[in-house]
Coordinates of C-alpha atoms in Angstrom, one line a residue:
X1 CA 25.2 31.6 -45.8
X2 CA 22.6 30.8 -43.4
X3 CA 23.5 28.3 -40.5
X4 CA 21.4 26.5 -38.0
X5 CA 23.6 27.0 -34.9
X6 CA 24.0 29.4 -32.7
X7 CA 28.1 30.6 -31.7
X8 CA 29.8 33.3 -30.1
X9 CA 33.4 33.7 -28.6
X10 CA 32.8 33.4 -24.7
X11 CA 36.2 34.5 -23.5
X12 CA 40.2 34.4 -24.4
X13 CA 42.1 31.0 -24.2
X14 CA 44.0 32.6 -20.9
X15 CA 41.3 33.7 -19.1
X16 CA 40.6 30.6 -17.5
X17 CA 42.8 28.6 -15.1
X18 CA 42.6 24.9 -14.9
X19 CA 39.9 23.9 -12.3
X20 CA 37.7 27.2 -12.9
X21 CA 34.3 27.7 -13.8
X22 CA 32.2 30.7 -15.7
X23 CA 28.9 31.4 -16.3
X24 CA 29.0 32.8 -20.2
X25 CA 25.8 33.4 -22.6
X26 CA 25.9 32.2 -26.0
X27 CA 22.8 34.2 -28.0
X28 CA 19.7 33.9 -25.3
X29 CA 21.5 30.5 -23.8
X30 CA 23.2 30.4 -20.2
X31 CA 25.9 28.3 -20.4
X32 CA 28.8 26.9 -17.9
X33 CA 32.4 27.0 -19.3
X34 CA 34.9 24.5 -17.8
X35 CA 38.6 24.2 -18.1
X36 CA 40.1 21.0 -16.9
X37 CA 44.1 19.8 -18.3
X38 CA 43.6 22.7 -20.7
X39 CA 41.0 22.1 -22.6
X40 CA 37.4 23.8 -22.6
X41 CA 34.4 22.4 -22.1
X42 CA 30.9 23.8 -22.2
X43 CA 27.9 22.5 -20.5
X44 CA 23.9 23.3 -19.1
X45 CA 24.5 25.7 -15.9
X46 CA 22.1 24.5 -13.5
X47 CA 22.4 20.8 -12.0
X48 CA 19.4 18.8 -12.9
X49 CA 18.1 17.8 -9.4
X50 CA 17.0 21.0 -8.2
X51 CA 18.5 23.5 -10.6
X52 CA 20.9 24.5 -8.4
X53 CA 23.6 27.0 -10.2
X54 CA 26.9 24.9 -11.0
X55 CA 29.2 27.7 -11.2
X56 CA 28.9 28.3 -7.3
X57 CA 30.1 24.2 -6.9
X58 CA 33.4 23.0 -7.4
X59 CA 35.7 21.4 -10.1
X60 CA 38.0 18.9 -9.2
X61 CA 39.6 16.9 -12.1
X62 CA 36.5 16.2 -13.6
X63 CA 34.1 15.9 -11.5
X64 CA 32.0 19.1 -11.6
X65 CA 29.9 19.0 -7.7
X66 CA 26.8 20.9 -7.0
X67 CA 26.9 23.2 -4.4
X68 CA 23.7 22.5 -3.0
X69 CA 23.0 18.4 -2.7
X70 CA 26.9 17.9 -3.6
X71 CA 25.2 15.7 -7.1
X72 CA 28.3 15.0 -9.5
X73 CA 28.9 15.1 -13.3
X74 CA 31.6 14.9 -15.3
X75 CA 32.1 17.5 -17.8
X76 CA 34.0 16.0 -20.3
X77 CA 30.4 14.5 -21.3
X78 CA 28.2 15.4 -18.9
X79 CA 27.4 12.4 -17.5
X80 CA 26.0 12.1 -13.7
X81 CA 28.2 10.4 -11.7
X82 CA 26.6 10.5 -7.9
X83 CA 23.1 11.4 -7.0
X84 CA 20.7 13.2 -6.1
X85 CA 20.7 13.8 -9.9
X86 CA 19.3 11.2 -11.6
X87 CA 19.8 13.3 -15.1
X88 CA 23.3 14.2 -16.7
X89 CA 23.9 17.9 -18.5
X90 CA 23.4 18.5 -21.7
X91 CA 26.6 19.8 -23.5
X92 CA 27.8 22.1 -26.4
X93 CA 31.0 21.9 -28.8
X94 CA 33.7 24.1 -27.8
X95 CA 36.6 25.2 -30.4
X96 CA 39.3 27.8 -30.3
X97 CA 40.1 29.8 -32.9
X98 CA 43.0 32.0 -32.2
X99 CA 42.7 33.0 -28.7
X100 CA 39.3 32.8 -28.7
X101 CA 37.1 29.9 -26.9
X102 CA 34.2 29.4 -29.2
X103 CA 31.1 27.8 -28.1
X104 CA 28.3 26.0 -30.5
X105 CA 25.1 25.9 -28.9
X106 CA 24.6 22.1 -29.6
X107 CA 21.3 21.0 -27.8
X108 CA 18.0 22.9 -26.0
X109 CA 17.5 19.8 -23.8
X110 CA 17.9 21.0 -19.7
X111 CA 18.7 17.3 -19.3
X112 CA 20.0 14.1 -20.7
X113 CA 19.8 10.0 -19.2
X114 CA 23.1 8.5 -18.9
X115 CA 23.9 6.0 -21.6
X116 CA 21.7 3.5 -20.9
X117 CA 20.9 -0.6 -22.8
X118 CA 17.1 -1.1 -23.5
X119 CA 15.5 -5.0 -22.0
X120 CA 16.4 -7.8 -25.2
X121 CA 13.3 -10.2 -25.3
X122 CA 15.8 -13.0 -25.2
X123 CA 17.4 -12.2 -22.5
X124 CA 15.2 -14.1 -19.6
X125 CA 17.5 -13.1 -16.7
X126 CA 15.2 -11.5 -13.6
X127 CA 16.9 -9.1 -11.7
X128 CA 14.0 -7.9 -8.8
X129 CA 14.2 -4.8 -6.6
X130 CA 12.5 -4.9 -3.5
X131 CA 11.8 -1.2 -2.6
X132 CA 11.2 2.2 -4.6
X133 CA 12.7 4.7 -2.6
X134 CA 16.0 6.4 -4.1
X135 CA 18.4 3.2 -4.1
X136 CA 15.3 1.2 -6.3
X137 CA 15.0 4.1 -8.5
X138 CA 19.0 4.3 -9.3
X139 CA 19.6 0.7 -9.2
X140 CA 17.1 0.0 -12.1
X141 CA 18.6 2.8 -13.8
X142 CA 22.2 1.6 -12.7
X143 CA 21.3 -2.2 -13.9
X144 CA 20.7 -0.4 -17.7
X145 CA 23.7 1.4 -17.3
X146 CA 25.8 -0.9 -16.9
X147 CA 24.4 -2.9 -19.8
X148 CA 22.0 -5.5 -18.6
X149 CA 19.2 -6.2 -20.9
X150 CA 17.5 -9.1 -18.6
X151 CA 13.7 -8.3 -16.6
X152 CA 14.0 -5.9 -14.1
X153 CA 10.9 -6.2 -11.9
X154 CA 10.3 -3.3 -8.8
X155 CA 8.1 -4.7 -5.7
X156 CA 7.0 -2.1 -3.9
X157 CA 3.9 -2.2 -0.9
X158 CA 4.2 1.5 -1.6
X159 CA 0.9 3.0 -4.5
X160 CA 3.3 5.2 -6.0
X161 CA 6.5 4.7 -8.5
X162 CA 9.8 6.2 -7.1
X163 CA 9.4 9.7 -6.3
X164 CA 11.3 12.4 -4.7
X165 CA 11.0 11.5 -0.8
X166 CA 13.3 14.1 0.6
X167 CA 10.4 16.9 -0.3
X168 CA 7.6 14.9 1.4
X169 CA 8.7 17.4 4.6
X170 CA 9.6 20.5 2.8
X171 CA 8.3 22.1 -0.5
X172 CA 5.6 19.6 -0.6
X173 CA 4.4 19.4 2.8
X174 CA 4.3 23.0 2.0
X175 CA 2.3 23.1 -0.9
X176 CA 5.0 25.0 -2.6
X177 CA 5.5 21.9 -5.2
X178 CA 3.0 20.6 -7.0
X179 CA 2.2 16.9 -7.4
X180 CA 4.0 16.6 -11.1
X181 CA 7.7 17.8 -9.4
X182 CA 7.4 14.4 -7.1
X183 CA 7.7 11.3 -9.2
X184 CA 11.4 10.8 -10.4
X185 CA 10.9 9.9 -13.5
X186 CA 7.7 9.6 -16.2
X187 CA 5.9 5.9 -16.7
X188 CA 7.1 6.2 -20.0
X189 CA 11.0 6.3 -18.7
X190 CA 10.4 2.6 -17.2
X191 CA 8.0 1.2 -20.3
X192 CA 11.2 2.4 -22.4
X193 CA 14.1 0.8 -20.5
X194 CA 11.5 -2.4 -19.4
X195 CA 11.6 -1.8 -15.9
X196 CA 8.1 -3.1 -14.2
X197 CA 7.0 -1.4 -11.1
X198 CA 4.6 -3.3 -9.2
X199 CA 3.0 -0.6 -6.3
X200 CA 0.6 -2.3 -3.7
X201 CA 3.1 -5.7 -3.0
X202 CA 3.9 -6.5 0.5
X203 CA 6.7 -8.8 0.2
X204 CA 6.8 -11.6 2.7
X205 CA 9.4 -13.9 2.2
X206 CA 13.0 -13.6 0.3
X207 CA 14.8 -17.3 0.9
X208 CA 17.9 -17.0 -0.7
X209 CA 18.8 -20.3 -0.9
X210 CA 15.9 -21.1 -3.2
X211 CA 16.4 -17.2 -4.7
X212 CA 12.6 -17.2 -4.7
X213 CA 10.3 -14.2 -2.9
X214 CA 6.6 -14.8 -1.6
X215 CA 4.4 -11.5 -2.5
X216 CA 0.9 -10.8 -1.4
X217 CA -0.8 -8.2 -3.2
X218 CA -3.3 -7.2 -0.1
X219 CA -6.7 -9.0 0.9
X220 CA -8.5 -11.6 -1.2
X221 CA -5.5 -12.0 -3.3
X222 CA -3.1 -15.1 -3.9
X223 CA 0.4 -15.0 -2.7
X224 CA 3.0 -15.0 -5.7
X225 CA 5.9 -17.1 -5.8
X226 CA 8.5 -15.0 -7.8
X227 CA 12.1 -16.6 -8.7
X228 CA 14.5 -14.6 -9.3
X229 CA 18.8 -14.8 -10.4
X230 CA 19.5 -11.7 -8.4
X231 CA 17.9 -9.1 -6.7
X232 CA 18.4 -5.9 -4.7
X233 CA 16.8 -5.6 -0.9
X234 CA 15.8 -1.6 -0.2
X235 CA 12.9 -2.0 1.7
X236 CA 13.7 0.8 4.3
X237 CA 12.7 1.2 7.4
X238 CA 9.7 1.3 9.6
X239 CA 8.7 4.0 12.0
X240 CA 9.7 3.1 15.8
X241 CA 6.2 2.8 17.7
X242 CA 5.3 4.8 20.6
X243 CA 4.9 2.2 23.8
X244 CA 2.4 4.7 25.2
X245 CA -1.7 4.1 26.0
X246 CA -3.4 6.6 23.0
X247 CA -0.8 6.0 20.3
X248 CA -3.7 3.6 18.3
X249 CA -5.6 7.1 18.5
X250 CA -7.0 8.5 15.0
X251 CA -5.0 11.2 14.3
X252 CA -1.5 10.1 15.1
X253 CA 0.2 10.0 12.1
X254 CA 4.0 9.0 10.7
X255 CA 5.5 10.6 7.9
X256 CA 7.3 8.3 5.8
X257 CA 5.5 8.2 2.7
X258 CA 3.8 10.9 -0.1
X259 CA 0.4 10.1 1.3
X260 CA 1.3 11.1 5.2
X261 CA 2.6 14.0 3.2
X262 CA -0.6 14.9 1.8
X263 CA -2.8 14.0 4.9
X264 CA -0.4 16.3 7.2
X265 CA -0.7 19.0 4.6
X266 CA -4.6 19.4 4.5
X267 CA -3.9 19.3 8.1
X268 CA -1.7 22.4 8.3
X269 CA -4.1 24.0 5.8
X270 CA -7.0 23.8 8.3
X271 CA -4.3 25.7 11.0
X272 CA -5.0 22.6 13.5
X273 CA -2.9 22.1 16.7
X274 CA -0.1 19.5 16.5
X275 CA 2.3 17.9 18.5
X276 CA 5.7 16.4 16.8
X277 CA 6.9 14.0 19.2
X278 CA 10.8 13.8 18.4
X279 CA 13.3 16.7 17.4
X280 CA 14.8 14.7 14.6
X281 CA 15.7 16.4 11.3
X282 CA 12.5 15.0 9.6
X283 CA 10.4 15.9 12.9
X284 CA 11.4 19.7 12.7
X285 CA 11.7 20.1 9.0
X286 CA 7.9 19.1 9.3
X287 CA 7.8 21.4 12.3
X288 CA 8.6 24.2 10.1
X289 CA 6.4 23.3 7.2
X290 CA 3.1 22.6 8.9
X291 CA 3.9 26.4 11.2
X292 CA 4.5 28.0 7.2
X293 CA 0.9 26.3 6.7
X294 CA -0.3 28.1 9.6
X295 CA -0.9 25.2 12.2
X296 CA 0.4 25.6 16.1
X297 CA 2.8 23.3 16.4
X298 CA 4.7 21.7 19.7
X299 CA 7.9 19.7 19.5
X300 CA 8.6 17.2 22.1
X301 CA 12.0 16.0 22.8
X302 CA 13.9 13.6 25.1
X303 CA 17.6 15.6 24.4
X304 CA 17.8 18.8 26.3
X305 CA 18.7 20.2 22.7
X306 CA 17.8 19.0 19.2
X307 CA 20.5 17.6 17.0
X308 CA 23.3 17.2 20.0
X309 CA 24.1 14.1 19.3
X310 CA 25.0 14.9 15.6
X311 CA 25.7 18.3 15.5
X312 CA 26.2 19.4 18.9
X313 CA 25.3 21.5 21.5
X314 CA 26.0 25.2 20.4
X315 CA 24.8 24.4 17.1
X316 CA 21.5 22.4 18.3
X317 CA 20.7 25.9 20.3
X318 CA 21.3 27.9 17.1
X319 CA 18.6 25.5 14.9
X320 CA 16.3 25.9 17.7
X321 CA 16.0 29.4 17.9
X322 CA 15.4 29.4 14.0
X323 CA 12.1 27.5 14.8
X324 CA 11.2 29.4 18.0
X325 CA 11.6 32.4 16.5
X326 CA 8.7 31.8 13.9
X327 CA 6.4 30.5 16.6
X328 CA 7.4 26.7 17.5
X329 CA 7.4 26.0 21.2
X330 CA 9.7 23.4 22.4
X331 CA 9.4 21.0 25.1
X332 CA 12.9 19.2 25.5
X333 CA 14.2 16.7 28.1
X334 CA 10.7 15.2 28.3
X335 CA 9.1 12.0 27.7
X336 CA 5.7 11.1 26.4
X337 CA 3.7 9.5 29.0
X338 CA 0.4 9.4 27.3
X339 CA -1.9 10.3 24.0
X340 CA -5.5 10.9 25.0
X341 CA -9.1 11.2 23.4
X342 CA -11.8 9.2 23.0
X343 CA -11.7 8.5 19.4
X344 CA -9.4 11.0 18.1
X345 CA -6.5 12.2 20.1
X346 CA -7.1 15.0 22.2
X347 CA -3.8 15.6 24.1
X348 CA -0.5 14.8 24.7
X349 CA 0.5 14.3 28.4
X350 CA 3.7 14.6 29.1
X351 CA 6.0 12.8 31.6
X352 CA 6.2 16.1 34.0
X353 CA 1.8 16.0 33.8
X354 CA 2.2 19.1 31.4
X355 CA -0.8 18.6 29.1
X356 CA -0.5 19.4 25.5
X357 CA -3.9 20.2 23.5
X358 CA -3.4 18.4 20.4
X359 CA -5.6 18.1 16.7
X360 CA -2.8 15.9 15.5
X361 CA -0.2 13.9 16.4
X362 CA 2.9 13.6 14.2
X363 CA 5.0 10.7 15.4
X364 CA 8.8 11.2 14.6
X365 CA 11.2 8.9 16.3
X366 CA 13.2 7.3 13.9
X367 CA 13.0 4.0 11.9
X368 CA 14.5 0.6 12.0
X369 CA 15.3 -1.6 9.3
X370 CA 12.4 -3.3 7.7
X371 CA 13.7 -6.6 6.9
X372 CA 11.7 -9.4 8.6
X373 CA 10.7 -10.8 5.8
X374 CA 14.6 -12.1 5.0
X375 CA 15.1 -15.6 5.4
X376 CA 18.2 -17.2 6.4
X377 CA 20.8 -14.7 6.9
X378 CA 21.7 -13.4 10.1
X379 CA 20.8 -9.6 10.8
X380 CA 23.3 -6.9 12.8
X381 CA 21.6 -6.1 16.3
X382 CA 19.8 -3.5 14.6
X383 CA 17.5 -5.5 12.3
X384 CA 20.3 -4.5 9.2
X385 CA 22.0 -6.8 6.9
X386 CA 25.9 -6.7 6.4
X387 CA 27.1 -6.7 2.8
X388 CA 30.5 -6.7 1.8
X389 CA 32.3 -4.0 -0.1
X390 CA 29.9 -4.1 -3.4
X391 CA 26.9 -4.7 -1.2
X392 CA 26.8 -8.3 -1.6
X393 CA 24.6 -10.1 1.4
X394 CA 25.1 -13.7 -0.6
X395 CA 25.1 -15.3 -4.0
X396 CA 23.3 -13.0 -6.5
X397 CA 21.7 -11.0 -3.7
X398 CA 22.7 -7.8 -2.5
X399 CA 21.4 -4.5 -0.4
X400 CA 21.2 -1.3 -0.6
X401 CA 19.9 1.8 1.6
X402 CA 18.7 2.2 5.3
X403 CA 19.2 -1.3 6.0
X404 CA 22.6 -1.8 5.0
X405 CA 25.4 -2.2 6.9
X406 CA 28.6 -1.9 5.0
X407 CA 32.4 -1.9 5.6
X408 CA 34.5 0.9 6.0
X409 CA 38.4 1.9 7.5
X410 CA 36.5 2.5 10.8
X411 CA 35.0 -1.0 10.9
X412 CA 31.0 -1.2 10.0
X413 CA 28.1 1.8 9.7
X414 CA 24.8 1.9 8.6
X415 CA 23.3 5.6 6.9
X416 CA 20.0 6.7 6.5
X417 CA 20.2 9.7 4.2
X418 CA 18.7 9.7 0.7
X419 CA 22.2 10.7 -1.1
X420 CA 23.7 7.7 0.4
X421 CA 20.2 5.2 -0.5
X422 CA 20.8 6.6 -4.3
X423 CA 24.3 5.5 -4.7
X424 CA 24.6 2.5 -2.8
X425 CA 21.7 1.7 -5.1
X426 CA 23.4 2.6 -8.2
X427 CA 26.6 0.5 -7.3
X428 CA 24.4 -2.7 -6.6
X429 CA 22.6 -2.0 -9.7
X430 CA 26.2 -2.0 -11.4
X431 CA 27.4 -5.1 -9.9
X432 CA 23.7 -6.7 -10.5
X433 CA 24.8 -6.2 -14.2
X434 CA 28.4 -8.0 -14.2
X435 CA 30.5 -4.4 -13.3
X436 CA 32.6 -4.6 -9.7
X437 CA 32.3 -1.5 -8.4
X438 CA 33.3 -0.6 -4.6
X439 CA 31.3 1.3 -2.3
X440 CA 33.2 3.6 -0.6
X441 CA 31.5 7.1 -0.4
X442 CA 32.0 9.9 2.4
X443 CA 28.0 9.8 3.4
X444 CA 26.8 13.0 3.1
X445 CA 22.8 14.8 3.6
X446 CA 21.1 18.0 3.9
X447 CA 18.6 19.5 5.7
X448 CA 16.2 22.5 5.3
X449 CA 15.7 24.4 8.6
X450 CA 13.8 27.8 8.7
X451 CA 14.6 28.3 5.0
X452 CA 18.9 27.5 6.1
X453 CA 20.6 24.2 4.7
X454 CA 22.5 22.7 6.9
X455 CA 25.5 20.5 4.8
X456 CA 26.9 17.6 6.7
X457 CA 29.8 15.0 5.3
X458 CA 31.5 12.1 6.8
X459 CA 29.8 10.8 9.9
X460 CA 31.1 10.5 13.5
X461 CA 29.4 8.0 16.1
X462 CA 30.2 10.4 19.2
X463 CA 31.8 13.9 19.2
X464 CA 35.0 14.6 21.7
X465 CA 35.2 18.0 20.4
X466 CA 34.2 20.6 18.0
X467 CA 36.4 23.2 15.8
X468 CA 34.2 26.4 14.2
X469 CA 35.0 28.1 11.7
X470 CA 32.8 30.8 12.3
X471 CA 30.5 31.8 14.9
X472 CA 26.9 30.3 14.4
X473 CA 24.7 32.8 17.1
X474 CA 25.9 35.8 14.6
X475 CA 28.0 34.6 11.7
X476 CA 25.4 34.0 8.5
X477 CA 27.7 31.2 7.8
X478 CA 29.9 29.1 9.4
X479 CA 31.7 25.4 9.4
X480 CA 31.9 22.9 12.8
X481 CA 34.4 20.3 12.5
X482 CA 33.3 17.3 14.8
X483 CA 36.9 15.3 16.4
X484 CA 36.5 11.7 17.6
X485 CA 39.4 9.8 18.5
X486 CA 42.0 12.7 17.7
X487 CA 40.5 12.7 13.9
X488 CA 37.6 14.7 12.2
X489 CA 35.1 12.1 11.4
X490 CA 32.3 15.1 10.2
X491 CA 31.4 18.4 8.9
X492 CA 28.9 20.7 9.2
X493 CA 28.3 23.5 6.9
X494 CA 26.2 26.6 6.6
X495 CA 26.7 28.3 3.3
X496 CA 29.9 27.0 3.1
X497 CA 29.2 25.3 0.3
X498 CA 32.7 25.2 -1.5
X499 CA 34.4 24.6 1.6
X500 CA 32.3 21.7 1.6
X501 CA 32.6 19.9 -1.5
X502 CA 36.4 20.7 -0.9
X503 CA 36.5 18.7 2.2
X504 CA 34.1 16.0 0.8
X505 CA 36.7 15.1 -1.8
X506 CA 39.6 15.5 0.2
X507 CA 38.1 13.1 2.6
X508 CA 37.1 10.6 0.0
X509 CA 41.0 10.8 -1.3
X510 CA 42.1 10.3 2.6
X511 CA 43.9 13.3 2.5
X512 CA 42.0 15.4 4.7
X513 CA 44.6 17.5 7.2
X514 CA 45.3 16.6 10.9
X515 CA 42.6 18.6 13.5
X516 CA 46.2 21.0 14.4
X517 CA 46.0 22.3 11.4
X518 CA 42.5 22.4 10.8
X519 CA 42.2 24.6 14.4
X520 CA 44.6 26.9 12.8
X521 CA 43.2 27.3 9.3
X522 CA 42.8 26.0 5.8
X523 CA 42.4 27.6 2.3
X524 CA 40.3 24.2 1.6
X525 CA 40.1 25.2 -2.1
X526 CA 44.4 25.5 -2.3
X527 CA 44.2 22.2 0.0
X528 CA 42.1 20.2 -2.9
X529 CA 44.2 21.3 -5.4
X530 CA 48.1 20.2 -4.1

């Protein structure tokens, strides 16, 4: 009898333990098995953001976390439950006959859309999302989800749809991705689930009193009057300025968007002299892309040593002999005192009268929340807007993103790290639809420097002290546990990745151990599972 499937027996019904992955092949297919309360389930090995390989993440209940961007899926139907992934995994029917697990290859797909409702013409409801970074893209997604069928309309001043941002200073700066791997998702993805993106809109007014948004669409055109029943504020943030003489100079650039991307590549291509002015985690992950591309590249700081503030001294040192050991020269503890040329800039002059020859300049000092254009509701000192716990600002309109301020047991924080954009957009896109979801995720983000990701959960405003696990001048890996106020608040991992997904969930349960015994020790993989 000929069959159109494809099983095998993968392994005996004892050979997993609850909680434990293996990578099995069934015919010419990779496949990941999971065991959770007993039973089996089967599922695509590689998470859908970057392909990472799920059998080196974690299982905890059901949740099945990616090692490498700590994405979330649950395997009892593969369904993705936090981002980065925007895509859920494909899965295959498991059966046991005898002691045998038997697998049933079930679907080629590498990737499958969450359930989602498709946009009912008789449903007039507007929901708008100003913004298309990651919190637009997963609230639209998240509205659909969670079963609205109304307009969902996407402003955005940017030309492009949602695309992957985070690459803009890695891969792609690079030119290691091509231009198809940015956008997150295919036209035809929002003609199917009706959601309109608008590029080239500048919004200038929300009023949330009247719930209507002014919109210019650039010179010579109209303004638009759009009302709306809710909508969803991600605008982002804006670059800080430089308040030096020079800085209205061609050739000083920000990178914030997939066009600075592709300006600074051509750049780097051409092996011009720049000068990054901030030794932020976007300013030397740029750094290290533009020196791959074969440009000299200078790094000006005011810290004495990158990253101290977040990660700390001894680890700050470590990052920046990665860099200055493929050719970046540093020059910390300094200010900028002026950008010079006559048209184009020439040079930066630093505060001490060094005098830095200079093609380019690549401005990267931080942003602050872009939300001017709100009307009538009161903004933290930082330019953000408070929400309560489902990121509600008032009546039918919420926010979502780097301009966010939210509660939490501490008291209030605001986070600008993609991971944290793309579910606090995917829980206002939930309540946007009727659902009451909290928002009350351990922040976590990554960053690529010299080729090593750097892992980094929870989030502390000031360190008091740190605890290694590991020595970073000559371990290959290592974990730094960051104390404030007798607690850890934050972690930072290199190849640790495990130890961090452990310690990520532990967290979000409140459970994680007291900083005695973490100085001591933990088994974090025995400590998840008590």
């Amino acid at each position: 009898m000929l069959t159109d499937y494809t099983e095998e027996a993968v392994c005996k019904v004892d050979d997993l333990k609850d909680g434990e992955l293996k990578d099995v092949r069934v015919g010419d297919t990779d496949v990941l098995l999971a065991r959770v309360d007993g039973q089996y389930y089967a599922l695509y090995p590689k998470c859908t953001h970057y392909q990472a390989p799920l059998s080196k993440g974690m299982l905890h209940g059901n949740r099945l976390v990616c090692p490498w961007h700590n994405a979330c899926f649950d395997v009892r139907n593969g369904h993705r439950l936090e981002a980065p992934a925007l895509n859920g995994l494909p899965t295959h029917e498991v059966r046991i006959e005898g002691d045998q697990v038997m697998v049933r290859l079930t679907t080629d797909k590498e990737s499958m859309e969450n359930p989602m409702a498709t946009p009912d013409p008789a449903n007039t409801t507007t929901c708008v999302i100003i913004g298309a970074g990651g919190a637009g893209a997963f609230a639209a997604e998240a509205m659909r989800e969670g079963g609205f069928t109304g307009n969902i309309l996407m402003l955005t001043s940017s030309d492009h749809a949602p695309y992957d941002r985070p690459n803009c200073s890695k891969d792609y700066l690079q030119d290691k991705a091509p231009d198809e791997w940015m956008p997150l998702r295919s036209p035809d993805f929002y003609a199917d689930y009706g959601i309109d993106i608008r590029t080239g809109q500048r919004v200038t007014s929300l009023d949330p009193q009247t719930k209507e948004i002014e919109v210019s669409g650039g010179e010579g055109q109209a303004t638009e009057r759009i009302a709306y029943d809710k909508a969803l504020i991600c605008s982002g943030g804006k670059p800080n300025k430089l308040p030096v003489p020079g800085v209205d100079l061609k050739g000083v650039q920000v990178l914030r968007s997939l066009t600075d991307s592709q300006q600074l590549r051509e750049l780097g291509k051409e092996g011009k002299r720049i000068v990054i002015i901030g030794s932020s985690f976007i300013g030397l992950e740029a750094a290290m892309s533009l020196r791959k591309l074969g440009s000299s590249v200078d790094v000006v700081g005011m810290e004495a040593v990158p990253f101290e503030k977040i990660l700390g001294e001894r680890v700050g040192k470590v990052i920046q002999g990665w860099h200055e050991k493929e050719g970046i020269t540093f020059h910390l503890g300094r200010n900028v005192k002026a950008l010079e040329g006559s048209d184009t800039v020439e040079a930066v002059v630093l505060d001490n009268g060094e005098r830095l020859a200079a093609d380019a300049v690549l401005l990267g000092l931080g942003v602050k929340p872009n939300t001017d254009f709100v009307k009538g509701i009161d903004r933290e000192k930082d330019g953000s807007l408070r929400a309560d716990e489902t990121l509600q600002i008032a009546d039918g309109l919420f926010v979502a993103g780097d301009i966010a301020t939210y509660p939490t047991a501490d008291g209030t924080q605001r986070i600008e790290h993609w991971k944290v954009a793309g579910q606090q957009g995917y829980t206002a896109g939930m309540n946007m639809a009727g659902n009451g979801v909290v928002y009350n995720e351990v922040p976590f983000f990554w960053s690529n420097q010299q080729g090593k990701r750097i892992n980094y959960i929870g989030h502390a405003e000031k360190i008091d002290d740190v605890i290694f696990d590991g020595n970073p001048e000559q371990d290959d890996s290592f974990l730094a546990f960051y104390v404030q106020d007798g607690n850890v608040k934050a972690v930072a991992g290199l190849k640790r990745d495990k130890e961090i997904i452990a310690i990520r969930e532990l967290m979000q349960a409140d459970k994680l151990p007291s900083v005695e015994t973490i100085r001591q020790g933990v088994d974090w993989k025995a400590e998840l599972g008590k």
